[in-house]
């Protein structure tokens, strides 16, 4: 009984060990994202990805603010959505700041994009403050918070345009 | 394999006994058949290959690793369920005794007494309308 | 009348219980990036899970044993052991994602951050597992989960170009902004999200919990064949709302808050509230099911006493497993890992583990010793064989694609 079992047992053991190793390795893979030092093409592609991420965050903010202004979402949902986008922008920003551009062109792309993303962060922070004020906070215009939805909307449009320009410069359509 | 008063059925120990679920007299799962203890029909002799033997007990124990990688744990590490306690063999092995009276249920009783039983509501029957 | 109600309940529960956080997130991400060009995968997945849920339900109803028990007995400790390791690990990952999903849903409606909700959510899940009757648990979670139909309502309110949507479904193509590798990576992720491995073990153990007999088979078949496809339609509705509102704006879904924005755009706070309750119920229900699945797989492998129908004191190690699983899930989530990232990982790994979980079911459903005359017919086996090929291909392609596309970024 045991003889027959041990052959299959070895096979089984190898399967399990292999599966375990694979699983362990795979958990590590997603964290090994883009390396910091790369070919110019790769670097520019990384810049484009970060800008696309930031653009998505800005558009989400725009949509959130519009819905909030129309009373279609409560302030908690708006606040959560904006907070989530701040994290996305954080990721995009980190991707850019940890990038070591291999040549001057990539360096210029990176710098322009980093600026645009920083602008986006400021806008979303303002947007969140405005939502907090509209929901009954104590912030006034003196705190530097935009007072109207229209102000924020035009702000976001400027930021989106900046990001679009950076994206185009980095070779996107 | 025969039991007094019933018809004979040929059973392949590896196919129909090994890895089978053991249930107590209330249908509660007790353990899995990990091995069988064979004894000579005459209790004074020890079983030898080629000579007739009968099942003395069902063995259950910490054998997952040995069944996967080979080898055999010593008899002292195995819990025994006397073959005489077995009532019926179908797709499962049904016993005629309670799980609580068996050695093999030690781990379950320990977890119950030391952990689950201590949490309020552990004895509550979820199927009863409360 | 009572039978009709019972049947309706079964179907409704299947619909509401189909969507979990994996379906929610993956469909929304896919909708926001690929439109409806991956809906065919949802169709493939729904047919697959109907097939295998049917098989495992039949095994349980006819033999009175849950599928994993039969796997251990017929295929021995090696096959069952490999299956156990894969199933248990994926289960735990999925459970972590579901508990994270509950916390995210609660964060949406309160200003309390998700990390504080995580222990609360896990405790609530455990309390329900500890005290509530199986049927009640299933019915409440399933019926409340039906509120996810709000996504379909939202889709209609948005008044999209139906012709364009249908064209995307029937003529799938990779959008210009994405690469084919990413398309196929998400196809596999969506497949893994639809054919969740835990569902099958939960389904068959649930059949034993509820004491199904061979005469319940017909009802089981109806529940599965009607409920799961309708649940699949809900998934497609989620993808469609994302495709109609988020895709044109260039928004890539990466958080739960983005997923509900199209609903608010369509129907305002009322519809939004309904959908959020639906999300809460669906993830809560899935958390219940995945924790029970971890208990089922471990207990059935080792031969322990198991089942919600037993007093906790009579299934002590089973309940200990539930508790430990929830504690592990909480521990992982408290490291501030993004629940959405965990979800995305869990669906891909679900796809990788599919062969290990489904091959034994196919084998067992053909075993006359357990199934008697209810063994698989030729049609079932043919379909099962086809699916086996699909499953193995998906499982093998998952990891290389994950590496090649950086997990879809």
CSV table of C-alpha atoms in Angstrom, one decimal, chain A residues 4-5 8-13 15-16 19-20 22-23 26-27 29-30 33 49 52-53 55-57 59-61 63-64 66-67 71-74 76-85 87-88 91 173, chain C residues 77-78 81-82 85 89-90 104 107-111 114 245-246 249-258 260-270 272 276 338 345 349 352 356 399 402-403 406-407 409:
chain,number,residue,atom,x,y,z
A,4,UNK,CA,2.4,2.7,-4.6
A,5,UNK,CA,1.5,5.7,-2.5
A,8,UNK,CA,2.5,9.4,-6.3
A,9,UNK,CA,3.3,11.1,-3.1
A,10,UNK,CA,6.6,12.4,-4.4
A,11,UNK,CA,4.8,13.7,-7.5
A,12,UNK,CA,2.2,15.3,-5.3
A,13,UNK,CA,4.9,16.8,-3.1
A,15,UNK,CA,3.4,19.8,-7.3
A,16,UNK,CA,2.6,21.4,-4.0
A,19,UNK,CA,2.7,25.7,-6.5
A,20,UNK,CA,3.9,27.2,-3.2
A,22,UNK,CA,5.1,30.0,-7.7
A,23,UNK,CA,2.6,31.6,-5.4
A,26,UNK,CA,4.0,35.9,-7.8
A,27,UNK,CA,3.1,37.9,-4.8
A,29,UNK,CA,6.1,40.3,-9.0
A,30,UNK,CA,3.5,43.0,-8.9
A,33,UNK,CA,7.1,47.4,-11.3
A,49,UNK,CA,1.5,56.3,-18.0
A,52,UNK,CA,-2.6,59.2,-18.0
A,53,UNK,CA,-3.1,58.2,-14.4
A,55,UNK,CA,-5.5,62.8,-16.1
A,56,UNK,CA,-7.9,60.0,-15.0
A,57,UNK,CA,-7.7,61.5,-11.5
A,59,UNK,CA,-11.4,63.8,-14.8
A,60,UNK,CA,-12.8,61.8,-11.8
A,61,UNK,CA,-12.5,65.0,-9.7
A,63,UNK,CA,-17.2,64.4,-12.5
A,64,UNK,CA,-17.4,64.2,-8.7
A,66,UNK,CA,-20.3,68.2,-11.0
A,67,UNK,CA,-22.4,65.4,-9.3
A,71,UNK,CA,-26.8,67.2,-5.3
A,72,UNK,CA,-26.5,63.8,-6.9
A,73,UNK,CA,-24.0,62.6,-4.4
A,74,UNK,CA,-23.7,63.2,-0.7
A,76,UNK,CA,-19.2,61.6,2.2
A,77,UNK,CA,-19.1,60.0,-1.2
A,78,UNK,CA,-17.6,63.1,-2.8
A,79,UNK,CA,-15.0,63.3,-0.1
A,80,UNK,CA,-14.1,59.6,-0.4
A,81,UNK,CA,-13.8,59.9,-4.2
A,82,UNK,CA,-11.5,62.9,-4.0
A,83,UNK,CA,-9.4,61.2,-1.3
A,84,UNK,CA,-9.0,58.2,-3.5
A,85,UNK,CA,-7.9,60.4,-6.4
A,87,UNK,CA,-3.8,58.6,-3.6
A,88,UNK,CA,-3.8,58.0,-7.4
A,91,UNK,CA,1.2,57.2,-7.1
A,173,UNK,CA,-1.9,61.1,-29.0
C,77,UNK,CA,-4.3,12.8,-0.3
C,78,UNK,CA,-2.0,14.0,-3.0
C,81,UNK,CA,-3.7,18.1,-0.8
C,82,UNK,CA,-2.7,20.1,-3.8
C,85,UNK,CA,-3.3,24.3,-0.7
C,89,UNK,CA,-4.7,30.1,-0.2
C,90,UNK,CA,-7.0,31.6,-2.9
C,104,UNK,CA,-14.7,50.4,1.5
C,107,UNK,CA,-16.2,54.3,4.1
C,108,UNK,CA,-18.2,55.6,1.2
C,109,UNK,CA,-21.1,56.4,3.4
C,110,UNK,CA,-19.3,57.7,6.4
C,111,UNK,CA,-16.2,59.8,7.1
C,114,UNK,CA,-11.6,52.0,6.0
C,245,UNK,CA,-19.8,57.3,-18.3
C,246,UNK,CA,-16.1,56.7,-17.4
C,249,UNK,CA,-13.9,60.8,-19.8
C,250,UNK,CA,-10.7,58.9,-19.8
C,251,UNK,CA,-11.3,57.7,-16.2
C,252,UNK,CA,-9.6,54.5,-15.2
C,253,UNK,CA,-11.3,52.7,-12.4
C,254,UNK,CA,-9.0,52.1,-9.3
C,255,UNK,CA,-11.4,52.7,-6.4
C,256,UNK,CA,-14.9,51.8,-5.3
C,257,UNK,CA,-15.9,55.4,-5.3
C,258,UNK,CA,-15.4,55.7,-9.0
C,260,UNK,CA,-20.6,54.2,-8.1
C,261,UNK,CA,-20.3,57.6,-9.8
C,262,UNK,CA,-22.1,56.5,-13.0
C,263,UNK,CA,-25.0,55.4,-10.9
C,264,UNK,CA,-25.2,58.8,-9.2
C,265,UNK,CA,-25.0,60.5,-12.5
C,266,UNK,CA,-28.0,58.5,-13.7
C,267,UNK,CA,-30.3,58.4,-10.7
C,268,UNK,CA,-29.0,60.7,-8.0
C,269,UNK,CA,-28.7,59.9,-4.3
C,270,UNK,CA,-31.6,57.5,-4.1
C,272,UNK,CA,-26.8,55.6,-5.3
C,276,UNK,CA,-24.3,51.0,-2.1
C,338,UNK,CA,-5.2,48.7,-1.0
C,345,UNK,CA,-4.7,39.9,-7.4
C,349,UNK,CA,-4.9,33.9,-8.8
C,352,UNK,CA,-4.5,30.2,-11.9
C,356,UNK,CA,-6.8,22.3,-9.5
C,399,UNK,CA,1.2,34.5,-14.8
C,402,UNK,CA,0.7,39.3,-15.4
C,403,UNK,CA,4.4,39.8,-15.6
C,406,UNK,CA,2.8,44.6,-15.0
C,407,UNK,CA,-0.5,43.4,-13.7
C,409,UNK,CA,-1.0,48.8,-15.7
